[in-house]
XYZ file of N, CA, C and O in Angstrom:
260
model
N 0.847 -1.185 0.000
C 0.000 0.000 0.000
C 0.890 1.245 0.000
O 1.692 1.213 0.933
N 0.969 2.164 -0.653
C 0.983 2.975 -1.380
C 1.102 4.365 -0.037
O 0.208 5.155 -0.339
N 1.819 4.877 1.202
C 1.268 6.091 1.649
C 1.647 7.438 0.964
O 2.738 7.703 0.458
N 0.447 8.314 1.045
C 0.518 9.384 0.261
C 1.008 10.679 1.286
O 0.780 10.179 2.388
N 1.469 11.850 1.511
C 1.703 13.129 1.770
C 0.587 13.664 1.428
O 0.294 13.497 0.244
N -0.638 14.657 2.491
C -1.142 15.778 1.547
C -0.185 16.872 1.614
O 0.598 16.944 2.561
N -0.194 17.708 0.697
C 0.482 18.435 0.218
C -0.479 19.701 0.330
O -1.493 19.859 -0.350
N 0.074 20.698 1.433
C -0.565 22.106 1.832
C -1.078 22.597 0.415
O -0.375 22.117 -0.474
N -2.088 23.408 -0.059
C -2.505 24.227 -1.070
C -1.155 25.220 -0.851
O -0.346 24.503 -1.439
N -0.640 25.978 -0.559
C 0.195 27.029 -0.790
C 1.501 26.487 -1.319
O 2.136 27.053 -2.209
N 1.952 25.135 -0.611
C 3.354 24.512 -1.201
C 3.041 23.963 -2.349
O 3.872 23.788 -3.240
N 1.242 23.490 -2.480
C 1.460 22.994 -3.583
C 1.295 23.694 -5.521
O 1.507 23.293 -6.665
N 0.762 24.989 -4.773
C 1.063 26.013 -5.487
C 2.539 26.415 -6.169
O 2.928 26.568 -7.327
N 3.116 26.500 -4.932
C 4.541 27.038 -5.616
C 5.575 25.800 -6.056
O 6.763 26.019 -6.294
N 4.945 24.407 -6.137
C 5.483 23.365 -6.800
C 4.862 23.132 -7.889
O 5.277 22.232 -8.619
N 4.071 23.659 -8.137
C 3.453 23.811 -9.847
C 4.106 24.768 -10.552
O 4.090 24.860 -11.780
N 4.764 25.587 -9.689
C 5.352 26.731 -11.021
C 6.967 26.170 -10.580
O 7.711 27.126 -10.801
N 7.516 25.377 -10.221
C 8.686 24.978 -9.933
C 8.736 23.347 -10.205
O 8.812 22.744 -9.134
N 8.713 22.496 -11.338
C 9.060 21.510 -11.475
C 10.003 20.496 -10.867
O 9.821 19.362 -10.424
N 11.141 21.320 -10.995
C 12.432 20.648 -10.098
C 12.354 20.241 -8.876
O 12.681 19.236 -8.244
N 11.778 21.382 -8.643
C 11.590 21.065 -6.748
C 10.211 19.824 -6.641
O 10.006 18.910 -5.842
N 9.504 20.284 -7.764
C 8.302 18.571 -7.469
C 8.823 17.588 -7.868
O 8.858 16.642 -7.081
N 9.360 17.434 -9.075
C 10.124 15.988 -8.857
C 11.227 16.012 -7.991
O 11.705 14.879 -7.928
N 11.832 16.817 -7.299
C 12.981 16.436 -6.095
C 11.806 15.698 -5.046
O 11.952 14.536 -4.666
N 10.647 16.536 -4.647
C 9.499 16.444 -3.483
C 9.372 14.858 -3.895
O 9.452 14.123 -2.911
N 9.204 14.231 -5.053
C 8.217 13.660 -5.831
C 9.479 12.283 -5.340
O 8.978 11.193 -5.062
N 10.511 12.371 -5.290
C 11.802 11.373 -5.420
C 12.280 11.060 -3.508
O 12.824 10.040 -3.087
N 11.907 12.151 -2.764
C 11.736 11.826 -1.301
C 10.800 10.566 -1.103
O 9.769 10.211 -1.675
N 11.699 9.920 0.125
C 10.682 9.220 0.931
C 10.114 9.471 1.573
O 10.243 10.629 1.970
N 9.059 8.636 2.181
C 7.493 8.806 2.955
C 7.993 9.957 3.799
O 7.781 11.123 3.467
N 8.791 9.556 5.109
C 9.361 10.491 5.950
C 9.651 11.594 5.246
O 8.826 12.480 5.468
N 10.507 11.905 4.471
C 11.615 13.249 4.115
C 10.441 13.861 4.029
O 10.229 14.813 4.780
N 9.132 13.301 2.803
C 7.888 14.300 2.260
C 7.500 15.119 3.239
O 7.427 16.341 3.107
N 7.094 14.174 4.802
C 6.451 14.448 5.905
C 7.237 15.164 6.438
O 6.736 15.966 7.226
N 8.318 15.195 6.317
C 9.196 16.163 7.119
C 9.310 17.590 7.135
O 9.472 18.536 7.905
N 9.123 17.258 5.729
C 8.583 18.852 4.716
C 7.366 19.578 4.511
O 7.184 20.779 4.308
N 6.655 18.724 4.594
C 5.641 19.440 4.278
C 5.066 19.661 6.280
O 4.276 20.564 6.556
N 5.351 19.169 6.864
C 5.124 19.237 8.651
C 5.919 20.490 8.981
O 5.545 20.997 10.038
N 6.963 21.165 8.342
C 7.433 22.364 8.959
C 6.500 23.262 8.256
O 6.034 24.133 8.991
N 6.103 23.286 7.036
C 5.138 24.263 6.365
C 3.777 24.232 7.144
O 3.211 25.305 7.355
N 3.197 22.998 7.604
C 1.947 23.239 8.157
C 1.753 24.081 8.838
O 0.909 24.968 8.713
N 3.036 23.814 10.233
C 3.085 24.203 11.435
C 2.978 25.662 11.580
O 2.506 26.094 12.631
N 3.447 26.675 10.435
C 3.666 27.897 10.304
C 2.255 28.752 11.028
O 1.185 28.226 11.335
N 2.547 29.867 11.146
C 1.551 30.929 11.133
C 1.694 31.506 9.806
O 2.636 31.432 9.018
N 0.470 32.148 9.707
C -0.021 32.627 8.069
C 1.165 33.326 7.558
O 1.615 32.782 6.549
N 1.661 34.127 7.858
C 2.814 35.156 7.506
C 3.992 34.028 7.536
O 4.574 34.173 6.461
N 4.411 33.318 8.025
C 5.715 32.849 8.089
C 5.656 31.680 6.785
O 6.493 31.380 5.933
N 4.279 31.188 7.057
C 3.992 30.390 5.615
C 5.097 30.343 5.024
O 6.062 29.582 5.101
N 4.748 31.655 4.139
C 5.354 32.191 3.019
C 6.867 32.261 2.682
O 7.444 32.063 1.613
N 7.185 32.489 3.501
C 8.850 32.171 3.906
C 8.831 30.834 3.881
O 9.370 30.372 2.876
N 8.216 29.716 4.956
C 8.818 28.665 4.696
C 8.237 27.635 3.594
O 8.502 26.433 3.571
N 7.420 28.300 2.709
C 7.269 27.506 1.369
C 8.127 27.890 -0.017
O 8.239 27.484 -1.174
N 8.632 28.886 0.813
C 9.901 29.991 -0.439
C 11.166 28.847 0.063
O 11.947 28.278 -0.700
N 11.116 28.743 1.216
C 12.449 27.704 1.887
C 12.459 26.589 1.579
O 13.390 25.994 1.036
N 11.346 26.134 1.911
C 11.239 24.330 1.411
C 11.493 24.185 -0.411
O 12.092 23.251 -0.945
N 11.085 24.949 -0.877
C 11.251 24.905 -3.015
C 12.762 25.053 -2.968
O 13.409 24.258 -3.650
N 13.497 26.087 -2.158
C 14.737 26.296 -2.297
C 15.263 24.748 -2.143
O 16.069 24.162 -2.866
N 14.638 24.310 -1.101
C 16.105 22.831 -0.403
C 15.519 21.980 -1.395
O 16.231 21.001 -1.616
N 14.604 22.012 -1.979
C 13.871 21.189 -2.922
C 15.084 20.909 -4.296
O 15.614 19.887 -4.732
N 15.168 22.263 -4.640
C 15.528 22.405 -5.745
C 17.531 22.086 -5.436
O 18.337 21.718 -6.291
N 17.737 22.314 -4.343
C 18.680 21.831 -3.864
C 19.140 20.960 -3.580
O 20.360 20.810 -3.514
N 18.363 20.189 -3.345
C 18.628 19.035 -3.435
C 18.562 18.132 -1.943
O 18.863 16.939 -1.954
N 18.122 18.855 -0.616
C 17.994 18.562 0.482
C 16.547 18.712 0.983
O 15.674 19.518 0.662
N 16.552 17.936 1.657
C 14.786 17.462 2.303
C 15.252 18.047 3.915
O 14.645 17.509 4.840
N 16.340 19.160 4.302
C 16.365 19.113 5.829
C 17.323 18.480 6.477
O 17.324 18.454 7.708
């Protein structure tokens, strides 16, 4: 069986206009996904934004954290 990540509407926004970073997201395991996308949840509205600008960066970087 198959577990899936949901994926916040705002990260998953800015992984539609950033490919790289979705197939980097897309190439993580179960954990790393959760790891990532669990610091974005956690945010308050304003910090969001920063840390979905942060997470595409390590994305595209090549680090999950």
């Amino acid at each position: 069986e198959v577990r899936e990540v949901a994926v916040p509407p705002d990260l998953a926004d800015a992984l539609d206009r950033d490919l790289d970073a979705r197939r980097a997201l897309d190439a993580l395991s179960y954990s790393g996904k959760q790891r990532l996308v669990l610091a974005v949840e956690q945010a308050k509205t304003a910090e969001t934004r920063r840390r979905v600008a942060r997470a595409v960066e390590e994305l595209r970087a090549g680090r999950d954290r």
